[in-house]
C-alpha positions as a Python dict, from the first residue, in 0.01 Angstrom:
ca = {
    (1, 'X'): (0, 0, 0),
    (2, 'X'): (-353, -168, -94),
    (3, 'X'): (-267, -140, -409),
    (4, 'X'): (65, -338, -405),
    (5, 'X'): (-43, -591, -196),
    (6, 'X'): (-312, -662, -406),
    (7, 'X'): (-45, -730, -721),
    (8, 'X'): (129, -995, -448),
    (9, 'X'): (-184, -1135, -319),
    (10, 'X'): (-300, -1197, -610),
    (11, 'X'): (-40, -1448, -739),
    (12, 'X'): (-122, -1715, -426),
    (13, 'X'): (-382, -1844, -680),
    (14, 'X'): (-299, -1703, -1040),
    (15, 'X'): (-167, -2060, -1152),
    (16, 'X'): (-475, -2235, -1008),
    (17, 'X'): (-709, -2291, -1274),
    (18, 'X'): (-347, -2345, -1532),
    (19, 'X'): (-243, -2628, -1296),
    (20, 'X'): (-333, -2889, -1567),
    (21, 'X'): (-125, -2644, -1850),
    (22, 'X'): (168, -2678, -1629),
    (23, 'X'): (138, -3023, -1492),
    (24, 'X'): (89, -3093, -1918),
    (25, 'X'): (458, -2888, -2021),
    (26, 'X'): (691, -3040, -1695),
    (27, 'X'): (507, -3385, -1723),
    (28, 'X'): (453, -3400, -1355),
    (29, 'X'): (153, -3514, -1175),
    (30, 'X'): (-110, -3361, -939),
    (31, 'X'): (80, -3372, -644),
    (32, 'X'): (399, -3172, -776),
    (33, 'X'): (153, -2945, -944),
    (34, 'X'): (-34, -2824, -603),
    (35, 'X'): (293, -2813, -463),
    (36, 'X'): (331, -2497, -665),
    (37, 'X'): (15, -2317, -507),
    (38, 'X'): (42, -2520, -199),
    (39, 'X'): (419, -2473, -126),
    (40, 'X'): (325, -2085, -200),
    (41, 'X'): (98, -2039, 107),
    (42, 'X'): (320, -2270, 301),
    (43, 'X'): (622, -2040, 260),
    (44, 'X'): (333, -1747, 341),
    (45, 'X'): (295, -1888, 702),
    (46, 'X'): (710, -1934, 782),
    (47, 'X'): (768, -1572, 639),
    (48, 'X'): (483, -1418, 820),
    (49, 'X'): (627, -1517, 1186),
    (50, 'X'): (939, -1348, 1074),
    (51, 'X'): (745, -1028, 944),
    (52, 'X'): (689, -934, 1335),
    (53, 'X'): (1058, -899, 1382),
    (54, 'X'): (1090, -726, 1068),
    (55, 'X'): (853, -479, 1131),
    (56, 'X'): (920, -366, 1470),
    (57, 'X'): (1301, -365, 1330),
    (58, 'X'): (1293, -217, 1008),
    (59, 'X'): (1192, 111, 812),
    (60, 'X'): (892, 26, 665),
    (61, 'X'): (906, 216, 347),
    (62, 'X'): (1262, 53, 255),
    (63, 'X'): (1076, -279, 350),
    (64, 'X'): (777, -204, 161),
    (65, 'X'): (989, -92, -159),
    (66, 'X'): (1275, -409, -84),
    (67, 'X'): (982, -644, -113),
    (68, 'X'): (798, -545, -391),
    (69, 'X'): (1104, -562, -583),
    (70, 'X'): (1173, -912, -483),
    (71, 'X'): (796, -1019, -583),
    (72, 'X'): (919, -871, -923),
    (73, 'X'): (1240, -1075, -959),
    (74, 'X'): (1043, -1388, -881),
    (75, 'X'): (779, -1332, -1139),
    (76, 'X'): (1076, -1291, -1371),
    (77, 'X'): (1238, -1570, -1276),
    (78, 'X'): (894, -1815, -1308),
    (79, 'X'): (826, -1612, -1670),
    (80, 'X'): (1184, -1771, -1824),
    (81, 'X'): (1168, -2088, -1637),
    (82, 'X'): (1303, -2404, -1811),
    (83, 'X'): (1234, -2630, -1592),
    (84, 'X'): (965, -2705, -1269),
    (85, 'X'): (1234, -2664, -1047),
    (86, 'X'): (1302, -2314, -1180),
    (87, 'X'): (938, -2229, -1158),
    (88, 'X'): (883, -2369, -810),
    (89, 'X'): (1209, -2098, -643),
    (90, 'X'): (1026, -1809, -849),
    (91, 'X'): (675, -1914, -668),
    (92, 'X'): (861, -1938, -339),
    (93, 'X'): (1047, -1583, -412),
    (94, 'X'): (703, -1429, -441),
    (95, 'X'): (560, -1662, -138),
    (96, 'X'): (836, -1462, 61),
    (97, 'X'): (731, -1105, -42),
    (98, 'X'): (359, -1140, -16),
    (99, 'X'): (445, -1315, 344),
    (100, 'X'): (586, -961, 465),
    (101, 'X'): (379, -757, 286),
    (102, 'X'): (37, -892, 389),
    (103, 'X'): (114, -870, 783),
    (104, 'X'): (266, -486, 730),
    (105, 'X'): (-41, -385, 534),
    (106, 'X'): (-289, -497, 834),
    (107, 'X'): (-64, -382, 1148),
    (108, 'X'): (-55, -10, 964),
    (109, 'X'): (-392, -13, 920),
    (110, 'X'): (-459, -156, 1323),
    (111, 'X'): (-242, 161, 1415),
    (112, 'X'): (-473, 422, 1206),
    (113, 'X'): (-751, 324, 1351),
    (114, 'X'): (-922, 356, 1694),
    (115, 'X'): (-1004, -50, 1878),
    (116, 'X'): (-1381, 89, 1767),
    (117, 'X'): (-1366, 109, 1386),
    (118, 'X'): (-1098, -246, 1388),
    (119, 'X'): (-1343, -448, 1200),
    (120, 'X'): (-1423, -198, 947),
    (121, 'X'): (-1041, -132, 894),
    (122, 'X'): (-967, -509, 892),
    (123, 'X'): (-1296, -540, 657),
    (124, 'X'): (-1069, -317, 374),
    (125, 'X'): (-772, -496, 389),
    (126, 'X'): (-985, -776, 320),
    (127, 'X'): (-1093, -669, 11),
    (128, 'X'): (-743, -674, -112),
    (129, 'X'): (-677, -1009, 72),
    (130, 'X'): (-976, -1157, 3),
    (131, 'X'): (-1038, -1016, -338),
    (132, 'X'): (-683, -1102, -463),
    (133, 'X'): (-644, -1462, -450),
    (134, 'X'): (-1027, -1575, -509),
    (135, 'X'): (-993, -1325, -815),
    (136, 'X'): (-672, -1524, -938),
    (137, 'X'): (-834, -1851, -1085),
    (138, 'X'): (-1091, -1644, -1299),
    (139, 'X'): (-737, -1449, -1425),
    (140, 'X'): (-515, -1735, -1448),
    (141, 'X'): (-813, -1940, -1679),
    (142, 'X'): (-833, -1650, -1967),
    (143, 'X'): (-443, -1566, -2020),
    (144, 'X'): (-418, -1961, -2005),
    (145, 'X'): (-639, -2037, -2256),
    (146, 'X'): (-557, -1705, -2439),
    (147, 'X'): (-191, -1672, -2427),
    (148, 'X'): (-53, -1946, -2246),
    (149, 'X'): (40, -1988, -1866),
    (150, 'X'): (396, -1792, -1852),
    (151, 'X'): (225, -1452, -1971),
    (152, 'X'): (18, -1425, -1595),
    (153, 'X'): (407, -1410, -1449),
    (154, 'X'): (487, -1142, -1691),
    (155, 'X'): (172, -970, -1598),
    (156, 'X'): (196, -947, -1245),
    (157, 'X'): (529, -869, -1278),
    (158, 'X'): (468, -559, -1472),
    (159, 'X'): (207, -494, -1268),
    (160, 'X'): (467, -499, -948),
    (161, 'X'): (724, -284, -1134),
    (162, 'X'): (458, -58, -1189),
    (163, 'X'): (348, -2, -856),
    (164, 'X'): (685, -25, -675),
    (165, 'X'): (807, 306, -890),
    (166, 'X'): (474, 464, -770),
    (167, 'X'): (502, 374, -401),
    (168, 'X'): (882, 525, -395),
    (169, 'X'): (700, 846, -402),
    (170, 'X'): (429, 842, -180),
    (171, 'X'): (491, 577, 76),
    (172, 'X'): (694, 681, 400),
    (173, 'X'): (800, 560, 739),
    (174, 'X'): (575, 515, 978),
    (175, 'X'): (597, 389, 1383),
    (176, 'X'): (851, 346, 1611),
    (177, 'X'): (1075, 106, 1575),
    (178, 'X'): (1361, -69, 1806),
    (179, 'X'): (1717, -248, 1741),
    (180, 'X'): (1588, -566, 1877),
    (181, 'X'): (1746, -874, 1750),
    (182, 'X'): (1614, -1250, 1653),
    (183, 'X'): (1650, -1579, 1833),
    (184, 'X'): (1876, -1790, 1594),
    (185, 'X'): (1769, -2112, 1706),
    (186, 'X'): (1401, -2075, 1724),
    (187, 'X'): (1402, -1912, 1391),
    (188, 'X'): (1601, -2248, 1289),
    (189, 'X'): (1392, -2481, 1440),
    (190, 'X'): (1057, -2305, 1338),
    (191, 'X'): (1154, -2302, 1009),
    (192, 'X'): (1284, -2629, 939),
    (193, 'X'): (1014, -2775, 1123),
    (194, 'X'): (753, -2663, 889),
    (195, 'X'): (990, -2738, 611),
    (196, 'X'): (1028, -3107, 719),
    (197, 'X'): (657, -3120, 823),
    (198, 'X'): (575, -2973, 423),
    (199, 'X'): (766, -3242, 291),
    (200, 'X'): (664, -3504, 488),
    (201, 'X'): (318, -3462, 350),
    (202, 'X'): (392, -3371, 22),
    (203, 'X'): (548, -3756, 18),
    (204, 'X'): (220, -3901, 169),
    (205, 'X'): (85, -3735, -127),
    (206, 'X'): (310, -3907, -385),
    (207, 'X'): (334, -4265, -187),
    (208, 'X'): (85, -4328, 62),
    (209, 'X'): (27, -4260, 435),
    (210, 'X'): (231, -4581, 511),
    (211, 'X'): (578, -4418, 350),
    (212, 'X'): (868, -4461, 628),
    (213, 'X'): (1064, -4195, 530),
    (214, 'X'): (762, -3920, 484),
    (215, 'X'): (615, -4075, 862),
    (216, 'X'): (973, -4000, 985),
    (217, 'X'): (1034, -3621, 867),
    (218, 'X'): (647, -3583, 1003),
    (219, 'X'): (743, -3705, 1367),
    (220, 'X'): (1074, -3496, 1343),
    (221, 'X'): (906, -3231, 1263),
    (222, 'X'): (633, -3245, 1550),
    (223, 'X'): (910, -3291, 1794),
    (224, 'X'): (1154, -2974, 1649),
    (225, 'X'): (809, -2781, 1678),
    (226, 'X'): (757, -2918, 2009),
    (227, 'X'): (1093, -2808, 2125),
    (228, 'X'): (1057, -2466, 1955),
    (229, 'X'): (724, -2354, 2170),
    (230, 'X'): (838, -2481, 2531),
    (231, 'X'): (1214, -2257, 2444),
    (232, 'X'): (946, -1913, 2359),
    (233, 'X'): (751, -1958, 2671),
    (234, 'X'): (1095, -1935, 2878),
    (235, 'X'): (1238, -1611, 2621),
    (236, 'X'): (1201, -1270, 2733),
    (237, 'X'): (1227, -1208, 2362),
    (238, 'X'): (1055, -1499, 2177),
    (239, 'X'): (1041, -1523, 1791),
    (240, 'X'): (701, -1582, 1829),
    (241, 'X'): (483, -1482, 2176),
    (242, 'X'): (290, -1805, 2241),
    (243, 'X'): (185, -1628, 2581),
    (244, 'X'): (-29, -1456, 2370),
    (245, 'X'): (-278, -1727, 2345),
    (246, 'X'): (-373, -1679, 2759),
    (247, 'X'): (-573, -1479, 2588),
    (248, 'X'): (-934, -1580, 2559),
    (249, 'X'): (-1030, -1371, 2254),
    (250, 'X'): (-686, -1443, 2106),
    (251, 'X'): (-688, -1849, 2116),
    (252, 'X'): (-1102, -1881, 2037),
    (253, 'X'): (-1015, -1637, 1741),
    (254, 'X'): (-712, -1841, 1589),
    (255, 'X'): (-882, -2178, 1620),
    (256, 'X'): (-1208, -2015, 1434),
    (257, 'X'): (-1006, -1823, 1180),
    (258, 'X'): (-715, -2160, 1071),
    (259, 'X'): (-1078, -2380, 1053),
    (260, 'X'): (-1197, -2122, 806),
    (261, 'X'): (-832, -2127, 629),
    (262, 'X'): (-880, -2452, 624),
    (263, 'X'): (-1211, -2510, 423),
    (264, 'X'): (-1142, -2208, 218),
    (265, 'X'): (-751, -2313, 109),
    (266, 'X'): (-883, -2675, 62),
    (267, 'X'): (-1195, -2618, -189),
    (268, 'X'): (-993, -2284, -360),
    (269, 'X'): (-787, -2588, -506),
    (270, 'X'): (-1030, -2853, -531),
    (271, 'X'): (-1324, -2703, -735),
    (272, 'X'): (-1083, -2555, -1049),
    (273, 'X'): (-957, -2897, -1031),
    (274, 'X'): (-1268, -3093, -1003),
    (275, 'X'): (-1397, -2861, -1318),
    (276, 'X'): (-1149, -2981, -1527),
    (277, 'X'): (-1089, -3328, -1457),
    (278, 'X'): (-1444, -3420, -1407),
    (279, 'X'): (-1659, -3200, -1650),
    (280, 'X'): (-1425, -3168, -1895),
    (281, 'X'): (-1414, -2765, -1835),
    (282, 'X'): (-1151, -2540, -2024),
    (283, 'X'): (-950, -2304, -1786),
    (284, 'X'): (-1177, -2029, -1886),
    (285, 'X'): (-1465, -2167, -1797),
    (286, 'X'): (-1367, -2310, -1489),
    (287, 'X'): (-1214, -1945, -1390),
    (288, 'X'): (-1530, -1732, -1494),
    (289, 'X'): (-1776, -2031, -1260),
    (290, 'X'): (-1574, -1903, -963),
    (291, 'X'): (-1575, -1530, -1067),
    (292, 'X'): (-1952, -1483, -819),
    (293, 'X'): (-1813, -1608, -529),
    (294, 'X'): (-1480, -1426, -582),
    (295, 'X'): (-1714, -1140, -595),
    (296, 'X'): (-1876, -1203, -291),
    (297, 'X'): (-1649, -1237, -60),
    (298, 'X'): (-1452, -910, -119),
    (299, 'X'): (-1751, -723, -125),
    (300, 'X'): (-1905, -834, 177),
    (301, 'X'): (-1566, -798, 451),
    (302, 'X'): (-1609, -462, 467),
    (303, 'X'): (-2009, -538, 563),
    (304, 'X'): (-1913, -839, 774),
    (305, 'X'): (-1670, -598, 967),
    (306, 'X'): (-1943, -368, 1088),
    (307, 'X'): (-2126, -672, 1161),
    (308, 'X'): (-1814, -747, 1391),
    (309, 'X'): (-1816, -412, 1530),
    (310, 'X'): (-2183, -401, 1617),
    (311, 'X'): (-2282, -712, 1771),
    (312, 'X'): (-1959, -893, 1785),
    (313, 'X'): (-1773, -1214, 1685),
    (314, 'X'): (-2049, -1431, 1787),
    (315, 'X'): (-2273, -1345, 1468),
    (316, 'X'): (-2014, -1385, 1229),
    (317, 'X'): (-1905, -1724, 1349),
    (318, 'X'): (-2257, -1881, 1337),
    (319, 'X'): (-2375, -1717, 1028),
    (320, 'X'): (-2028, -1737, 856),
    (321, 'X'): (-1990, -2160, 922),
    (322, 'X'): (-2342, -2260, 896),
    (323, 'X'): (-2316, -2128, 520),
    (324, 'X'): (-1978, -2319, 533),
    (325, 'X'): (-2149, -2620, 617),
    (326, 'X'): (-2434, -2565, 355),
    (327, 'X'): (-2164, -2452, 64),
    (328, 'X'): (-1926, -2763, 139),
    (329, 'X'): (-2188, -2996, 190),
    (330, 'X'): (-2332, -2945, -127),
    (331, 'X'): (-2016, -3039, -365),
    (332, 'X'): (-2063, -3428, -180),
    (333, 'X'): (-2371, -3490, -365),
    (334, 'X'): (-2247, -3358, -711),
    (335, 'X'): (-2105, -3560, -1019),
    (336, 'X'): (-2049, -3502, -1384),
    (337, 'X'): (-2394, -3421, -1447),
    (338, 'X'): (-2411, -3166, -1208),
    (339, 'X'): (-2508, -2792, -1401),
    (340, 'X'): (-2275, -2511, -1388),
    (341, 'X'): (-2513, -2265, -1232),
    (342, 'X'): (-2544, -2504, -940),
    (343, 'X'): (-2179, -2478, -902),
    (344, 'X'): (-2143, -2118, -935),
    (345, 'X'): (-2440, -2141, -640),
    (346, 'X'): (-2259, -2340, -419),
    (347, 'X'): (-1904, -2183, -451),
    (348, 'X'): (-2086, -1852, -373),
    (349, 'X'): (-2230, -1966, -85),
    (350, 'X'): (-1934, -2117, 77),
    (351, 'X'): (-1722, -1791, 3),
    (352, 'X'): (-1988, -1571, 144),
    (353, 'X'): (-1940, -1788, 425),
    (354, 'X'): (-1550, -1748, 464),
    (355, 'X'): (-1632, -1373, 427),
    (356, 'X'): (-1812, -1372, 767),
    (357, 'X'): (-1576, -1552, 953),
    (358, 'X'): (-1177, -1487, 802),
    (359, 'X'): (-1149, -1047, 915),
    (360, 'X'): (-1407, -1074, 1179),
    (361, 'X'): (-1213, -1351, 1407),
    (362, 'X'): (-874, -1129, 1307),
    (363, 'X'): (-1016, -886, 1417),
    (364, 'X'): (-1187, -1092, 1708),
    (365, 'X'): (-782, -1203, 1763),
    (366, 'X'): (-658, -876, 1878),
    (367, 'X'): (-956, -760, 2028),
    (368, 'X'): (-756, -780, 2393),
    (369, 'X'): (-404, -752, 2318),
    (370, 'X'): (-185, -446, 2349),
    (371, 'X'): (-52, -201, 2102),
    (372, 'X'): (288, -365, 2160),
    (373, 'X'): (167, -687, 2073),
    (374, 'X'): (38, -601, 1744),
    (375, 'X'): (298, -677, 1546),
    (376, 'X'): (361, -1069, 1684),
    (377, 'X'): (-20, -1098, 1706),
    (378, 'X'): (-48, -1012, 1308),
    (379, 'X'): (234, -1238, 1264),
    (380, 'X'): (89, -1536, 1450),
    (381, 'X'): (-247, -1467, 1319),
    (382, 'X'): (-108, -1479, 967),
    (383, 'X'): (160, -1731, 1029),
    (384, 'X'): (-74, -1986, 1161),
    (385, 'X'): (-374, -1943, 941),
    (386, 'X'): (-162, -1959, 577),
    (387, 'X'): (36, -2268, 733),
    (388, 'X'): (-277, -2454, 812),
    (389, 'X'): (-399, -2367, 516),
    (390, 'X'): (-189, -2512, 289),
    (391, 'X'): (-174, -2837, 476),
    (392, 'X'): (-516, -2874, 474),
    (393, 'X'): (-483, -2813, 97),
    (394, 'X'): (-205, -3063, 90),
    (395, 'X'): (-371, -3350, 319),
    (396, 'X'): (-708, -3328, 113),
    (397, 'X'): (-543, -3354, -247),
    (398, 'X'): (-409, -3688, -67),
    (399, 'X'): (-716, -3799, 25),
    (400, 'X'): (-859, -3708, -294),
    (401, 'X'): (-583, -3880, -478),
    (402, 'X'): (-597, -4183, -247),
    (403, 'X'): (-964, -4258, -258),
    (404, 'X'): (-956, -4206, -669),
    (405, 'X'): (-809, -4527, -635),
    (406, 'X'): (-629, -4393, -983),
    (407, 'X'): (-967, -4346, -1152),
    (408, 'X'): (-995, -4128, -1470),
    (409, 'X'): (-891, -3801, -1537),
    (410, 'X'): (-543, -3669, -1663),
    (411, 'X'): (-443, -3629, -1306),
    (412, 'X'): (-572, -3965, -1171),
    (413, 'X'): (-876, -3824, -974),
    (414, 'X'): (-1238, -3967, -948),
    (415, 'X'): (-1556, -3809, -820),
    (416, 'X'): (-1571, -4041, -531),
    (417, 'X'): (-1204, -3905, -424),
    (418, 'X'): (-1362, -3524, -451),
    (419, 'X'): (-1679, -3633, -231),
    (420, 'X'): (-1492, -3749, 38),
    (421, 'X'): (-1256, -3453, 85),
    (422, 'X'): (-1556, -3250, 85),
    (423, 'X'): (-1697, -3476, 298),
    (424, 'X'): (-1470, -3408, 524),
    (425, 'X'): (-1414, -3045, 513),
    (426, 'X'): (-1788, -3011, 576),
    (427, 'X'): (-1772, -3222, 877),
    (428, 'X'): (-1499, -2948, 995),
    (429, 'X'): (-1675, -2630, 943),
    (430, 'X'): (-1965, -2820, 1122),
    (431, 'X'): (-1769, -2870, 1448),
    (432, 'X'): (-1696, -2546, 1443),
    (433, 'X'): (-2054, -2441, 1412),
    (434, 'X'): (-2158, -2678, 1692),
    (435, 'X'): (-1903, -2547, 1931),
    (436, 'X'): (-1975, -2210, 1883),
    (437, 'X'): (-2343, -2229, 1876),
    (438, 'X'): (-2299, -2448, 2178),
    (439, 'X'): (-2022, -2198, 2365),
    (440, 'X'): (-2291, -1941, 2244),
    (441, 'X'): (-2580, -2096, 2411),
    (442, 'X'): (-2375, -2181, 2723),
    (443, 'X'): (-2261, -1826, 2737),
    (444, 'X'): (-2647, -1729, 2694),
    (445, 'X'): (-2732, -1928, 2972),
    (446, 'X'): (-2542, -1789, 3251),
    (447, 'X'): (-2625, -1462, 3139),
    (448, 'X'): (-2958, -1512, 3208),
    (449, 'X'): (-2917, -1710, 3558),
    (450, 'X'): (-2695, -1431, 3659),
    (451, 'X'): (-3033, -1167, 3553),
    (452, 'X'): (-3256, -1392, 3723),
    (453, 'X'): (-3013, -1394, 4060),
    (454, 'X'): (-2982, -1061, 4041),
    (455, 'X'): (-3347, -969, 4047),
    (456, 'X'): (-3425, -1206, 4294),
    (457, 'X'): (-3137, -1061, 4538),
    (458, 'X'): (-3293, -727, 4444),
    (459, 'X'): (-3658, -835, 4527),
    (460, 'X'): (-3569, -944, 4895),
    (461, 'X'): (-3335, -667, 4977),
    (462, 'X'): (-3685, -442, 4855),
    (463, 'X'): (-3859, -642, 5048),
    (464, 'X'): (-3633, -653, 5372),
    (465, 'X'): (-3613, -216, 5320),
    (466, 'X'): (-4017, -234, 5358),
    (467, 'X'): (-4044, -452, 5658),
    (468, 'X'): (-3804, -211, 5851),
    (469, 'X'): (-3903, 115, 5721),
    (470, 'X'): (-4256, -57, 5876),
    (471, 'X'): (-4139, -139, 6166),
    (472, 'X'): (-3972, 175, 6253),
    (473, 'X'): (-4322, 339, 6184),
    (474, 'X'): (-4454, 129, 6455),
    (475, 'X'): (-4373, 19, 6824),
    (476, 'X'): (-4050, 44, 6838),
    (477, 'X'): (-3910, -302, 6957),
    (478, 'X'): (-3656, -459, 7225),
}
């Protein structure tokens, strides 16, 4: 199963770094481009809220096998593509498989193993989610430059064929399951809320934050969402639990883990393109300057999980986004001049960063929930964090393309566009810091009080035990 996830997970970001290739054969511009890597983790976040009822509901091997095969059918269908709209329903087809697959991988591996060893299970699912789509822009930038950017669909699709014949004979049902059935309406609404909402950005993209119609399918969206969470807090059933977040652990977690998403999703998209636009970078080169920190990070979850599992979320969280903030920071002050190894430094940094915080807070997530509420916690956990994600991705190649000001480059982008986004996304990794550190402190705090209370209440109780053990020794009194 790690092994075929891995083959889905790693298309989210195989046509990253052949963007410009793509955006060069369809003659569209920067914002239809993203839209395919963009639209890709969008899709991630609808499907994942639907894995829950899928999982409880289904057998997972046929649902294992049933969507590997369709990740294979999309890759075929994006491999003979004639036209962008082709290409964009193949990216979407294998949006929809990785979205189940990724959420089944990490609730079998919560059931193998004991609450104890979470973050260390978590930590190796990691390595394939983590690995996978960091690992895709080095990929995507040699078979570009080598062969083209159709051959990576006819790779991965192989590469899914492959491993769907091998899983047919080794992978098997496991956990019970029950004939429970789906809202309609929420699924509706949910869905075509985050449709709308997509859209509605992707047109502040193309025309401005002042567009009428893209403002409108925004505030429609907001409301159907709206309307959507105040129906599953009144369903004994809900699509998605949203009592779920009464817990503590559970609604501290998600906000941590989506502001991680967040950075991450945004600069995975922004430094390929900044490469190319800016220093003039082939796809290659671009790919192999972000191969160290798409070592990093895989490499370390497993380490950052027994971090987790040893002195808690707390660590993680403050080590995790003050290397953020460092990481981020960093790309504001560079320009043309700047040298690659300062880039591979940076990149690094910030993705050694994301590797403390992204399985840690999962795992931080379902710290307090029950067994029965694994499933819809994955699911929101994975819903939630892909969605924001790709917004974040979408909002910032706005601003980037906004603050350009159409400045040079093939896709219209400046330097001064790129500083401010990451501007901006270091500003958001630091607010995280500041709360935690300062929830942290706070925490600290009464900790201590509570120690110094204590001894004090235990000092005159002693004290009160002495004075009548002494005067029972004496003259006894009236």
């Amino acid at each position: 199963m790690l092994l075929g996830t891995f083959v889905a997970s790693v298309s989210q970001s195989m046509l990253t770094s052949a963007l410009p290739s793509v955006m060069h054969e369809f003659e569209i511009d920067a914002t239809l481009g993203q839209l395919l890597t963009t639209s890709y983790i969008y899709t991630l976040g609808i499907v994942g809220a639907f894995s829950a009822f899928l999982i409880v509901r289904c057998n997972v091997r046929h649902l294992f096998l049933g969507m590997l095969a369709l990740f294979a059918v999309g890759c075929a269908l994006a491999f003979f593509s004639m036209n962008y709209p082709l290409l964009l329903v193949g990216r979407l087809m294998q949006a929809c498989a990785t979205g189940v697959l990724m959420p089944l991988l990490q609730v079998i591996a919560l059931g193998i193993y004991p609450k104890s060893q979470h973050g260390q299970a978590l930590g190796l699912v990691g390595m394939v989610q983590g690995f996978a789509p960091v690992l895709g822009p080095t990929l995507s930038g040699v078979i570009t430059d080598a062969l083209g950017w159709r051959p990576i669909f006819a790779i991965l699709g192989t590469c899914a064929f492959i491993s769907l014949v091998g899983c047919s004979l080794v992978v098997r049902d496991v956990g019970e399951h029950e004939r429970i059935s789906v809202d309609v309406p929420s699924l509706v609404m949910y869905t075509l809320g985050l449709v709308m909402f997509m859209a509605g950005v992707t047109g502040w993209e193309q025309f401005g934050f002042f567009h009428g119609a893209s403002t409108m399918s925004v505030l429609v969206a907001v409301m159907l969402i709206a309307i959507f969470s105040a129906r599953q807090l009144g369903l004994d059933n809900p699509y998605l639990n949203l009592r779920l977040f009464s817990h503590k652990s559970f609604s501290q977690g998600m906000v941590l883990l989506c502001i991680a998403q967040f950075v991450m999703a945004a600069s995975a998209l922004q430094v390929p393109l900044y490469m190319q636009e800016i220093h003039g970078y082939s796809a290659t080169k671009s790919g192999l300057v972000l191969l160290v920190g798409a070592i990093c990070m895989p490499l370390l979850n497993p380490v950052t999980g027994r971090i987790y599992d040893r002195w808690g979320a707390k660590v993680n969280a403050i080590v995790g986004f003050f290397l953020l903030i460092l990481g981020t920071g960093s790309f504001v002050f560079f320009n043309d001049h700047t040298p690659a190894f300062m880039i591979v430094l940076m990149y690094a940094l910030r993705m050694t960063g994301v590797s403390f915080v992204l399985m840690p807070m999962t795992a931080y997530c379902m710290s307090e929930l029950e067994k029965k509420d694994t499933p819809q916690g994955t699911a929101m956990v994975n819903s939630f964090r892909q969605i924001i994600g790709s917004l974040g991705s979408s909002i910032m190649v706005a601003i980037v393309t906004i603050f350009s000001a159409g400045g040079g480059g093939t896709a219209g982008v400046t330097m001064y566009g790129f500083s401010v986004s990451f501007g901006i996304q270091a500003l958001v990794a630091a607010f995280a810091f500041v709360a935690v550190s300062a929830v942290s402190a706070l925490v600290g705090w009464r900790k201590h009080r509570r120690k110094v209370v204590a001894k004090r209440t235990y000092s005159v109780s002693t004290d009160v035990e002495e004075t009548t053990s002494s005067d029972e020794e004496g003259t006894p009194r009236a």
